[in-house]
Amino acid sequence: MAAADSPSLALQRRDLCSRGIRLAGKMRSDVVELLDTYVERQGLDASVSVAGVEGVPVAAVERWDEQTGTQRVLENLAAYRAFRVLLAEMLEEQREQLGDTDTALGRALASVLLQVSAFTYHLEELLRLESLGLPSEEEESPPPLDPHLGLFERKLRGLRVLRELSQWAVRSARDLRQIAKHSPATSSAPSPAHSP
Amino acid sequence: VGHPQNLKCVTHNLRKMTCTWDVSPRRRRGQTDFCYTTNDLSPQVCFKTMEKRVEIPVPESSTTVTITTNSIYGTAFATRQFEIHKTDISFVPLTPRILSLTPDFSTSTLNLKWSDNGSAFPYGLDAVWQIQIFRKEGVEKVTYYSKMTHEDVILSWNWTSDMPLECTSHYVKIRCYVNATHFAGPKDWSDWSPVEELPGKDTEPNGNGVFPQDTVLAVGSDVTICCVHEEGQLIQMTYGSQVYPVIHLSSRSSAIRVLNASASDSSGTNVVCSWFEEAIDGTVLFVGYAPDVPQNLSCETSNFLVIKCTWKPGRPSGLYGKRGTNYSLFERISGKNVSCEVNEMNEERVCGFPVLADQKTYNFVLGVFNPIGQTQSSLLVDLFQRVCPKTPEKLTVTAISSTSVHLRWFINGSFAEIRLLCQIEISGDHFERKMHNVSMPGGKFSTYTAQVATLRPYTKYQFRVRCSAADHFWRWSDWSRVEEQTTQEA
């Protein structure tokens, strides 16, 4: 478990968390914008349900307020590592399906992927700061994309990725605010009981 | 009582015929004595049979048949003679048998193979085949003609369905009519073959889905898109943003028919199958054009190493990425083929072809193809008449005197086989721009020099140079960078 909370450790933690919160906020707005572009460019109905799409980290969580700091960081890390893979697949799919056309969507996807990678690195930094071991990537990578998935299902999958990512960005900011107050190893302080 | 009657003879192969008869009233009997003679006075042939059918040769003109029925104790009951004329014999080909029924789902095409059974006949004949393809709803009859030889030939025939083969089961049967013009008797169709079935996805437990899956269509096509769903589900189908009336193919398969499909966006047109507003499945159709004939195809070389061909693509196909338009450059004389890496976003398309040793003339065919179609454009080029050197580089001014200078520049390329014409532009503040043309033998990745005289002393000049082929002017290179220099004082 982490050493008692030395002032410098707390300071570094608060700095990492505040930078992470800013990054999550930027990511959130970019993903929401990307979502609109994606729906329009893929000819999808904005209200289409993607509940049936699997293999995407779900942001909604039960008893969010009871989570320990470590749980928060680890769950965030697992999710963003998965999103990194999923967004890379979407980018590859975009290039394969559309070639050089629609580079705007491609650039926006690449930008969000970059931010997700940065945020993942950020979470890893937070775990290192608290001397908590980094889980191996293999355990958490999402199931590989089924090559037989039809294009329409891939479009829905992309939509689910972006919808969940936009929710995760909100949850991550709230998680980091919790962690900023306490060392990840301690249980979190009571707060209004509702999930993001 | 007990007389043989209703003797009928049918041939399936114009060689042998099967004769059948019946005896009334029906009672347990002994063997029957069957004798026949053909009219060429060959000896009578007799044999005994328990059946009321025999196979005997088809006569040239007629056959006399004598049938004697016997009691179970072998005593003759009744005898009857028949005269069978060749006009009485009917000809019904054997029932054909389908050898294979193979689907190509990507093109919704069925391939049917069957044997024409030609070896059964004594000589070649014209055959007519009737093929019937049917689904739960609707049937299509097609006639196919073939020429039978003396051997068995496997016939193969393709049929393209108006809907994806996955949508519902397709059934096929076939029958045959042989146009034996020399045969005098009545001729008829064979029986239908046993039915062959190609099961649809609506017969498979995990067959749900929307078909065709992610396919490419030409603008203006009519297309049937189906949704295979759970038993009895009342589904809704949208094409793009439009809801279409649903056609029920079976209890697990519903379809829509889109007529005169218009071009889709770059990401394709979504076709969504929903049940209670919830999207259960979907597909993406890419509706585009066959590639347009390339326009303004032009080829030149800037360095005698690579020939650069450029063209305008014409009407966009509307298909991108892996469905985009591919180009290849084929040179007829050398037989060399190059596939082109083309950026779909550039207004002008470019493709490079290597300059070949000892080849001056190039007969190019630019092949263009995408999933919908292909076209081409051709161009015959004499390379020496299509030289546009690269931009002169490293322009320097040396040997400066009061009235003349030497200019040096480098051109990246191998021009040893031609003469170059270079144009030097001389400009300055207080006089009009002057052009100075100079011709020189081309070199291999060489530096070139030229003297410019009749300059004014102590005057600032700007020099730049461009070059072209001297003998067959095609195009000037771009101008080099400007080099500024002041002449010496007098």
XYZ file of C-alpha atoms in Angstrom:
686
model
C 0.000 0.000 0.000
C 1.217 3.582 -0.365
C 3.439 5.308 2.297
C 1.712 7.729 4.720
C 0.591 10.843 2.826
C 3.748 13.016 2.716
C 3.064 16.630 1.725
C 5.073 16.292 -1.505
C 3.222 13.096 -2.458
C -0.143 14.775 -1.866
C 1.004 17.778 -3.880
C 2.123 15.602 -6.803
C -1.112 13.644 -6.656
C -3.219 16.829 -6.723
C -1.160 18.115 -9.662
C -1.576 14.864 -11.618
C -5.295 14.803 -10.839
C -5.944 18.399 -11.819
C -4.076 17.951 -15.105
C -6.020 14.711 -15.635
C -9.317 16.496 -14.976
C -8.467 19.163 -17.548
C -7.499 16.487 -20.076
C -10.747 14.586 -19.411
C -12.731 17.781 -19.926
C -11.045 18.478 -23.253
C -11.486 14.865 -24.282
C -15.163 15.016 -23.384
C -15.883 18.040 -25.574
C -13.874 16.625 -28.488
C -15.635 13.269 -28.250
C -19.084 14.889 -28.155
C -18.187 16.870 -31.272
C -16.766 13.773 -32.914
C -19.940 11.888 -32.044
C -22.071 14.333 -34.010
C -19.718 14.175 -36.987
C -19.567 10.387 -36.798
C -23.346 9.962 -36.731
C -23.767 12.299 -39.658
C -20.926 10.914 -41.760
C -21.902 7.287 -41.138
C -25.517 7.986 -42.052
C -26.736 6.751 -38.695
C -29.885 7.690 -36.823
C -28.727 9.603 -33.771
C -31.302 7.799 -31.625
C -30.292 4.315 -32.713
C -29.824 1.945 -29.801
C -26.433 0.295 -29.463
C -27.270 -1.695 -26.357
C -26.541 -4.923 -28.199
C -22.953 -3.943 -29.041
C -20.483 -5.765 -26.807
C -16.793 -5.418 -26.024
C -16.913 -1.712 -25.101
C -16.083 -0.541 -21.518
C -19.301 0.620 -19.852
C -19.075 3.922 -17.940
C -22.151 3.379 -15.797
C -21.187 1.826 -12.443
C -23.182 0.826 -9.406
C -22.248 2.178 -5.925
C -19.758 4.549 -7.528
C -19.330 6.363 -4.258
C -18.171 3.225 -2.424
C -15.194 2.637 -4.705
C -11.674 2.968 -3.304
C -9.213 5.195 -5.042
C -7.282 2.205 -6.309
C -10.407 0.722 -7.809
C -11.144 4.014 -9.525
C -7.698 4.295 -11.075
C -7.540 0.647 -12.091
C -11.006 0.691 -13.664
C -10.196 3.914 -15.482
C -6.905 2.460 -16.704
C -8.552 -0.712 -17.982
C -11.208 1.304 -19.781
C -8.847 3.742 -21.480
C -6.470 0.973 -22.524
C -9.463 -0.697 -24.167
C -10.562 2.568 -25.789
C -7.043 3.004 -27.162
C -7.373 -0.341 -28.974
C -10.956 0.296 -30.069
C -10.199 3.773 -31.461
C -7.146 2.453 -33.291
C -9.392 -0.177 -34.904
C -11.890 2.529 -35.855
C -9.125 4.611 -37.418
C -7.859 1.653 -39.407
C -11.398 0.855 -40.482
C -11.890 4.456 -41.529
C -8.797 4.366 -43.742
C -9.732 1.037 -45.241
C -13.322 1.985 -46.005
C -12.859 5.594 -47.085
C -9.240 5.871 -48.167
C -8.237 9.496 -48.525
C -11.742 10.859 -48.422
C -13.331 12.211 -45.234
C -9.966 13.057 -43.706
C -11.769 15.410 -41.319
C -13.374 12.452 -39.551
C -10.083 10.607 -39.680
C -8.214 13.530 -38.138
C -10.812 13.949 -35.397
C -10.592 10.237 -34.572
C -6.801 10.412 -34.502
C -6.930 13.425 -32.203
C -9.221 11.675 -29.719
C -7.041 8.570 -29.882
C -4.056 10.734 -29.007
C -5.868 12.177 -26.022
C -6.964 8.734 -24.849
C -3.364 7.559 -25.063
C -2.208 10.585 -23.116
C -4.868 10.044 -20.481
C -3.886 6.357 -20.210
C -0.291 7.361 -19.624
C -1.518 9.829 -17.039
C -3.338 7.112 -15.107
C -0.246 4.922 -15.227
C 1.733 7.842 -13.788
C -0.797 8.094 -10.965
C -0.400 4.403 -10.147
C 3.377 4.700 -10.200
C 3.176 7.691 -7.892
C 1.259 5.579 -5.389
C 3.677 2.649 -5.909
C 0.792 0.558 -7.082
C 1.763 -2.036 -9.653
C 0.677 -1.568 -13.251
C -1.668 -4.304 -14.499
C -0.382 -5.956 -17.683
C -1.997 -4.796 -20.900
C -2.823 -8.296 -22.156
C -5.247 -8.985 -19.351
C -7.344 -6.022 -20.231
C -7.308 -5.685 -23.985
C -10.800 -5.925 -25.439
C -11.747 -8.953 -27.535
C -10.261 -8.596 -31.031
C -12.629 -7.182 -33.671
C -14.557 -10.040 -35.268
C -13.434 -9.963 -38.921
C -16.871 -11.190 -39.994
C -18.623 -8.244 -38.421
C -20.687 -6.482 -41.074
C -20.087 -2.819 -41.854
C -23.312 -1.728 -40.247
C -22.413 -3.513 -37.027
C -18.994 -1.866 -37.143
C -20.687 1.517 -37.490
C -22.841 0.740 -34.437
C -19.776 -0.439 -32.553
C -18.009 2.826 -33.350
C -21.047 4.709 -32.128
C -21.075 2.776 -28.882
C -17.333 3.401 -28.388
C -17.799 7.158 -28.727
C -20.921 7.276 -26.582
C -19.268 5.309 -23.774
C -16.047 7.291 -24.077
C -17.927 10.547 -23.675
C -19.507 9.140 -20.489
C -16.170 7.838 -19.240
C -14.634 11.272 -19.597
C -17.277 12.597 -17.193
C -16.774 9.722 -14.781
C -12.989 10.051 -14.923
C -13.117 13.724 -13.989
C -15.279 12.863 -10.966
C -13.009 9.948 -10.053
C -9.925 12.162 -10.191
C -11.612 14.737 -8.000
C -12.162 12.006 -5.415
C -8.582 10.787 -5.706
C -7.219 14.305 -5.428
C -8.745 14.511 -1.944
C -7.393 11.151 -0.711
C -4.623 8.744 -1.479
C -5.950 6.105 -3.892
C -5.375 3.424 -1.251
C -7.828 4.876 1.231
C -11.538 4.463 0.787
C -13.176 7.478 -0.588
C -15.087 10.096 1.420
C -18.921 9.909 1.374
C -20.441 11.967 -1.314
C -23.830 12.267 -3.004
C -24.759 8.699 -3.984
C -25.394 8.675 -7.722
C -23.333 7.233 -10.516
C -22.151 9.408 -13.464
C -60.689 -63.277 -71.489
C -56.989 -62.827 -70.553
C -56.030 -61.159 -73.838
C -53.023 -58.840 -73.786
C -54.107 -55.281 -74.655
C -53.101 -51.612 -74.669
C -49.586 -52.337 -75.910
C -47.563 -49.087 -75.702
C -43.931 -48.575 -76.645
C -41.727 -45.696 -75.471
C -38.103 -45.073 -76.357
C -35.777 -42.945 -74.220
C -32.762 -43.173 -76.473
C -33.958 -43.993 -80.026
C -32.184 -47.367 -79.797
C -34.259 -49.441 -77.424
C -37.896 -49.127 -76.560
C -39.829 -50.308 -73.564
C -43.136 -51.923 -74.413
C -45.823 -52.417 -71.794
C -49.214 -53.961 -71.943
C -51.952 -55.124 -69.627
C -54.189 -58.149 -69.411
C -57.763 -58.082 -68.205
C -59.120 -59.192 -65.930
C -56.183 -59.196 -63.557
C -55.603 -62.690 -62.256
C -52.629 -64.769 -61.137
C -50.921 -66.048 -64.290
C -47.863 -67.942 -65.358
C -45.089 -66.656 -67.589
C -45.821 -64.751 -70.782
C -44.261 -65.702 -74.111
C -43.116 -62.555 -75.952
C -42.003 -62.780 -79.609
C -41.082 -60.003 -82.041
C -39.856 -59.690 -85.608
C -38.778 -56.561 -87.419
C -39.724 -56.241 -91.067
C -36.303 -56.999 -92.457
C -37.199 -60.662 -92.249
C -34.713 -61.376 -89.508
C -35.707 -64.457 -87.466
C -38.324 -64.031 -84.757
C -36.973 -63.461 -81.283
C -38.859 -64.955 -78.396
C -38.475 -64.999 -74.645
C -40.520 -65.576 -71.552
C -41.247 -62.941 -68.927
C -43.211 -62.634 -65.747
C -43.449 -58.854 -66.310
C -45.838 -56.970 -68.534
C -42.973 -54.899 -69.942
C -40.061 -55.741 -72.162
C -37.210 -53.814 -73.761
C -36.641 -54.472 -77.454
C -34.836 -52.586 -80.233
C -36.489 -49.614 -81.940
C -37.422 -50.834 -85.449
C -36.381 -49.092 -88.660
C -40.009 -49.019 -89.752
C -42.200 -51.524 -87.868
C -42.180 -54.581 -85.579
C -44.637 -57.453 -85.286
C -45.177 -58.546 -81.694
C -46.874 -61.738 -80.522
C -47.795 -62.009 -76.851
C -49.059 -65.306 -75.388
C -50.342 -65.436 -71.829
C -50.127 -68.786 -69.987
C -51.735 -70.251 -66.923
C -49.647 -71.007 -63.903
C -49.533 -74.594 -65.255
C -47.921 -73.401 -68.519
C -50.962 -73.949 -70.744
C -51.489 -71.146 -73.268
C -54.365 -68.843 -72.376
C -54.528 -66.314 -75.113
C -52.343 -65.068 -77.895
C -52.450 -61.667 -79.560
C -50.398 -60.102 -82.319
C -49.615 -56.408 -82.567
C -48.121 -54.375 -85.431
C -46.054 -51.518 -84.032
C -45.265 -48.820 -86.567
C -42.511 -46.398 -85.869
C -45.120 -43.667 -85.765
C -46.710 -45.466 -82.826
C -43.518 -45.318 -80.744
C -43.244 -42.235 -78.573
C -39.907 -40.691 -77.688
C -39.485 -39.356 -74.148
C -35.906 -38.545 -73.064
C -34.734 -39.954 -69.775
C -35.341 -37.753 -66.722
C -32.265 -35.533 -66.316
C -30.472 -35.440 -62.968
C -28.931 -32.276 -61.484
C -25.274 -32.999 -60.691
C -24.608 -29.877 -58.641
C -26.249 -26.650 -57.560
C -23.599 -24.199 -56.406
C -24.321 -20.724 -55.056
C -22.078 -17.685 -55.419
C -23.484 -15.481 -52.687
C -21.363 -12.484 -53.665
C -23.091 -12.240 -57.020
C -26.399 -13.950 -56.046
C -25.705 -16.435 -58.814
C -26.638 -20.103 -58.917
C -24.557 -22.463 -61.003
C -26.357 -25.561 -62.210
C -24.527 -28.590 -63.635
C -26.127 -31.625 -65.234
C -25.247 -34.288 -67.754
C -26.902 -34.161 -71.150
C -26.733 -37.955 -71.371
C -25.669 -37.588 -75.018
C -24.023 -41.020 -75.129
C -27.459 -42.639 -74.853
C -28.319 -41.526 -78.373
C -27.001 -43.036 -81.595
C -26.131 -39.637 -83.073
C -25.920 -35.911 -82.198
C -29.194 -34.139 -81.562
C -30.511 -30.735 -80.565
C -31.809 -30.621 -77.039
C -33.955 -28.050 -75.282
C -33.793 -27.770 -71.537
C -36.412 -26.140 -69.381
C -35.134 -25.009 -66.037
C -37.505 -23.941 -63.301
C -36.294 -21.924 -60.353
C -38.776 -21.263 -57.605
C -39.033 -19.946 -54.100
C -41.880 -20.049 -51.630
C -43.256 -17.091 -53.562
C -42.884 -16.900 -57.303
C -41.325 -19.079 -59.982
C -39.087 -18.394 -62.955
C -38.974 -20.624 -66.048
C -35.975 -20.424 -68.286
C -35.235 -22.269 -71.531
C -31.707 -23.337 -72.422
C -30.608 -24.822 -75.733
C -27.728 -27.208 -76.291
C -26.341 -29.465 -79.029
C -25.816 -33.002 -77.900
C -22.898 -34.903 -79.325
C -22.360 -38.623 -79.080
C -20.826 -38.249 -75.636
C -22.067 -37.266 -72.218
C -21.390 -33.590 -71.767
C -21.676 -31.857 -68.401
C -23.732 -28.762 -69.074
C -23.298 -25.724 -66.868
C -25.636 -22.803 -66.555
C -25.688 -19.689 -64.366
C -28.712 -17.892 -63.119
C -28.591 -14.612 -61.234
C -31.335 -14.135 -58.718
C -33.061 -10.787 -58.296
C -32.442 -11.142 -54.591
C -29.594 -12.392 -52.443
C -29.568 -16.177 -52.288
C -29.397 -15.976 -48.520
C -32.856 -14.405 -48.317
C -34.871 -17.580 -48.706
C -34.574 -21.094 -50.087
C -34.335 -21.522 -53.857
C -35.469 -24.725 -55.584
C -34.443 -25.894 -59.033
C -35.691 -28.618 -61.346
C -34.991 -29.346 -64.976
C -36.497 -31.291 -67.836
C -35.465 -31.991 -71.394
C -36.914 -32.167 -74.886
C -34.873 -33.707 -77.697
C -35.634 -32.447 -81.141
C -35.109 -35.766 -82.990
C -36.291 -34.560 -86.384
C -35.799 -37.996 -87.993
C -37.978 -39.678 -85.401
C -41.428 -40.238 -86.788
C -43.348 -40.949 -83.615
C -44.695 -38.489 -81.051
C -42.037 -36.687 -79.007
C -42.504 -35.303 -75.494
C -40.704 -33.609 -72.626
C -38.922 -35.789 -70.136
C -40.200 -35.868 -66.581
C -38.935 -33.125 -64.272
C -35.744 -33.959 -62.464
C -35.843 -34.350 -58.696
C -35.905 -30.871 -57.113
C -32.583 -29.527 -55.820
C -32.767 -27.082 -52.933
C -30.445 -24.247 -51.975
C -31.516 -23.488 -48.411
C -31.839 -19.844 -47.428
C -30.548 -18.341 -44.184
C -34.157 -18.296 -43.015
C -33.826 -22.044 -42.526
C -30.778 -21.750 -40.253
C -31.144 -21.227 -36.498
C -28.387 -18.569 -36.457
C -29.113 -17.284 -39.914
C -30.435 -13.864 -38.883
C -28.990 -10.915 -40.706
C -29.525 -8.421 -43.488
C -28.500 -9.354 -47.017
C -26.706 -8.526 -49.220
C -23.982 -7.701 -46.749
C -21.907 -4.651 -47.523
C -22.189 -4.884 -51.288
C -21.505 -2.478 -54.158
C -24.169 -1.492 -56.704
C -24.323 0.648 -59.791
C -26.373 3.827 -59.561
C -29.801 3.184 -61.064
C -29.880 -0.474 -60.039
C -32.926 -2.093 -58.558
C -32.054 -4.125 -55.492
C -33.864 -6.435 -53.116
C -32.597 -6.314 -49.557
C -33.892 -8.811 -47.054
C -33.860 -9.201 -43.310
C -33.780 -12.705 -41.886
C -35.305 -12.469 -38.426
C -36.957 -14.546 -35.751
C -40.144 -16.436 -36.557
C -43.134 -14.136 -36.931
C -41.288 -10.901 -36.023
C -42.972 -7.920 -37.714
C -39.987 -5.894 -38.738
C -39.513 -2.487 -40.306
C -36.811 -1.766 -42.827
C -35.292 1.589 -43.717
C -33.071 2.324 -46.699
C -31.045 5.390 -45.801
C -33.578 7.489 -43.926
C -36.632 6.146 -45.767
C -38.990 3.438 -44.513
C -39.902 0.971 -47.272
C -42.921 -1.366 -47.609
C -41.979 -4.876 -46.537
C -42.438 -7.967 -48.732
C -42.797 -11.239 -46.798
C -40.643 -13.988 -48.300
C -41.248 -16.479 -45.504
C -42.120 -16.472 -41.813
C -38.503 -15.603 -41.051
C -37.588 -13.463 -44.022
C -38.843 -10.063 -45.131
C -37.543 -7.861 -47.903
C -37.732 -4.435 -49.451
C -37.329 -3.571 -53.088
C -35.384 -0.389 -53.872
C -35.721 0.854 -57.439
C -33.293 3.046 -59.324
C -30.877 3.361 -56.363
C -29.143 6.725 -56.143
C -25.488 7.333 -55.323
C -24.653 6.845 -51.663
C -22.460 8.964 -49.420
C -18.835 7.985 -48.990
C -19.674 5.834 -45.936
C -22.401 3.996 -47.853
C -26.168 3.807 -47.440
C -27.300 2.070 -44.255
C -30.145 -0.405 -44.520
C -31.542 -1.049 -41.047
C -33.883 -3.809 -39.966
C -35.715 -2.846 -36.800
C -38.114 -4.567 -34.506
C -40.134 -2.338 -32.189
C -37.900 0.652 -33.072
C -34.801 -1.327 -31.989
C -32.254 -1.900 -34.732
C -31.697 -5.647 -34.825
C -29.476 -5.839 -37.887
C -28.266 -3.853 -40.802
C -26.071 -3.706 -43.858
C -24.335 -1.004 -45.828
C -24.771 -0.636 -49.593
C -22.280 1.354 -51.648
C -24.070 2.750 -54.702
C -21.700 4.321 -57.179
C -20.663 4.612 -60.817
C -18.363 2.588 -62.971
C -15.150 4.514 -63.543
C -15.243 7.279 -66.159
C -12.896 7.181 -69.132
C -9.746 9.035 -68.038
C -9.510 12.428 -69.701
C -6.483 14.405 -70.950
C -4.115 11.484 -70.545
C -0.618 12.872 -70.999
C 2.803 11.367 -70.392
C 6.219 13.008 -70.221
C 9.591 12.516 -68.640
C 11.532 15.042 -66.616
C 14.689 13.033 -66.196
C 14.688 10.091 -68.642
C 14.355 7.797 -65.638
C 10.626 7.888 -65.017
C 7.725 8.648 -67.318
C 5.024 10.525 -65.463
C 1.506 10.081 -66.784
C -1.250 12.392 -65.642
C -4.968 12.462 -66.338
C -8.261 13.789 -65.078
C -10.512 11.086 -63.565
C -13.767 12.390 -64.968
C -16.986 11.820 -63.046
C -16.297 10.645 -59.482
C -17.380 7.056 -58.925
C -18.677 7.762 -55.427
C -16.766 4.727 -54.188
C -13.785 5.122 -51.894
C -11.204 3.255 -49.882
C -11.026 -0.429 -50.743
C -13.921 0.021 -53.152
C -12.224 2.959 -54.816
C -11.005 3.161 -58.368
C -7.759 1.376 -59.204
C -5.466 2.327 -62.048
C -2.795 0.361 -63.823
C -0.505 1.424 -66.629
C 0.239 -1.211 -69.235
C 2.813 -0.653 -71.969
C 2.041 -2.768 -75.001
C 5.505 -2.874 -76.607
C 7.388 -4.056 -73.549
C 4.395 -5.839 -72.010
C 5.262 -4.223 -68.706
C 2.465 -3.409 -66.296
C 2.589 -0.995 -63.397
C -0.109 -0.533 -60.787
C -0.594 3.065 -59.766
C -0.814 4.450 -56.237
C -3.376 7.220 -56.680
C -4.680 9.770 -54.155
C -8.406 10.052 -54.709
C -8.471 13.578 -53.374
C -6.134 15.013 -56.015
C -7.955 16.581 -58.910
C -5.207 15.326 -61.245
C -4.105 11.728 -61.069
C -0.472 10.708 -61.514
C 1.286 7.443 -62.257
C 4.959 6.724 -62.879
C 6.373 4.241 -65.388
C 10.084 3.435 -65.644
C 11.954 4.566 -68.764
C 13.062 1.335 -70.431
C 16.497 0.879 -71.951
C 16.548 1.224 -75.718
C 12.851 2.022 -75.960
C 11.908 5.346 -77.464
C 8.208 4.786 -78.209
C 5.700 3.828 -75.557
C 2.207 2.500 -76.281
C 0.382 3.064 -73.010
C -2.993 1.685 -71.934
C -4.259 3.199 -68.709
C -6.605 0.593 -67.205
C -9.225 1.839 -64.767
C -11.405 -0.435 -62.689
C -13.609 -0.457 -59.620
C -16.085 -3.024 -58.300
C -18.740 -1.804 -60.745
C -16.886 -1.681 -64.005
C -13.766 -0.875 -65.926
C -12.595 1.284 -68.763
C -9.336 2.402 -70.310
C -7.552 5.099 -72.190
C -4.617 4.747 -74.562
C -1.722 6.943 -75.577
C 1.177 6.455 -77.990
C 4.206 8.510 -76.951
C 7.574 9.226 -78.509
C 9.536 9.909 -75.352
C 11.952 12.289 -77.046
C 8.998 14.498 -77.887
C 7.741 14.560 -74.336
C 10.680 15.925 -72.351
C 10.086 18.541 -69.689
C 13.298 18.751 -67.668
C 13.255 19.197 -63.892
C 13.738 22.687 -62.519
C 17.351 23.816 -62.897
C 19.031 23.909 -59.481
C 22.099 25.516 -57.815
C 22.185 28.433 -60.212
C 25.425 30.318 -59.595
C 27.037 33.321 -61.260
C 30.783 33.223 -61.793
C 33.504 34.898 -63.843
C 31.942 38.270 -63.326
C 33.406 41.077 -65.447
C 32.062 44.523 -66.184
C 30.144 43.339 -69.257
C 29.655 39.574 -68.897
C 29.056 36.751 -66.435
C 29.074 32.962 -66.514
C 26.032 31.138 -65.213
C 26.203 27.542 -63.917
C 23.279 25.317 -63.023
C 22.508 21.680 -62.393
C 19.642 19.613 -63.763
C 18.716 16.357 -62.069
C 18.246 13.845 -64.860
C 19.855 11.975 -67.684
C 19.641 13.963 -70.939
C 22.674 12.506 -72.688
C 20.540 11.442 -75.662
C 19.146 14.885 -76.470
C 20.171 18.494 -76.848
C 18.828 20.978 -74.337
C 17.531 24.456 -75.066
C 17.830 26.745 -72.060
C 16.425 30.228 -71.691
C 18.151 32.722 -69.419
C 16.072 35.624 -68.230
C 18.042 38.783 -67.455
C 16.236 41.492 -65.558
C 17.170 44.524 -63.586
C 15.825 47.735 -62.154
C 16.245 50.134 -65.053
C 15.697 48.129 -68.147
C 13.410 45.722 -69.789
C 13.616 42.016 -69.150
C 15.717 40.235 -71.795
C 15.722 36.546 -72.783
C 18.929 34.809 -73.832
C 18.490 31.364 -75.428
C 21.327 28.884 -75.440
C 21.419 25.311 -76.740
C 23.778 22.613 -75.522
C 24.241 18.841 -75.548
C 22.382 17.177 -72.660
C 24.346 15.409 -69.974
C 23.850 12.820 -67.285
C 23.087 14.515 -63.970
C 25.209 17.353 -65.252
C 26.026 20.916 -64.540
C 25.543 23.292 -67.448
C 27.158 26.669 -68.102
C 26.453 29.633 -70.315
C 27.982 33.033 -70.777
C 25.892 36.192 -70.792
C 27.647 39.136 -72.382
C 26.793 42.707 -73.409
C 25.960 43.639 -69.860
C 26.359 47.085 -68.387
C 29.135 47.728 -65.941
C 28.383 48.160 -62.303
C 24.760 47.143 -62.720
C 22.659 44.805 -60.561
C 21.059 42.027 -62.540
C 18.661 39.165 -61.651
C 19.199 35.940 -63.548
C 17.051 32.822 -63.746
C 17.032 29.881 -66.170
C 14.657 27.260 -67.502
C 15.260 24.468 -70.015
C 13.498 22.231 -72.498
C 14.304 19.735 -75.205
C 15.989 21.509 -78.098
C 14.898 19.318 -80.997
C 11.303 18.501 -80.108
C 10.041 21.285 -77.878
C 7.381 20.029 -75.481
C 7.327 22.168 -72.399
C 9.637 24.459 -70.479
C 10.825 23.350 -67.095
C 9.896 25.613 -64.191
C 12.128 28.604 -63.666
C 15.129 28.170 -61.444
C 15.568 30.278 -58.351
C 16.608 33.895 -59.134
C 20.265 34.685 -58.701
C 21.275 38.354 -58.266
C 24.651 39.743 -59.257
C 26.232 43.156 -59.890
C 28.733 43.492 -62.744
C 32.166 44.895 -62.118
C 32.891 48.539 -62.572
C 34.211 49.421 -66.005
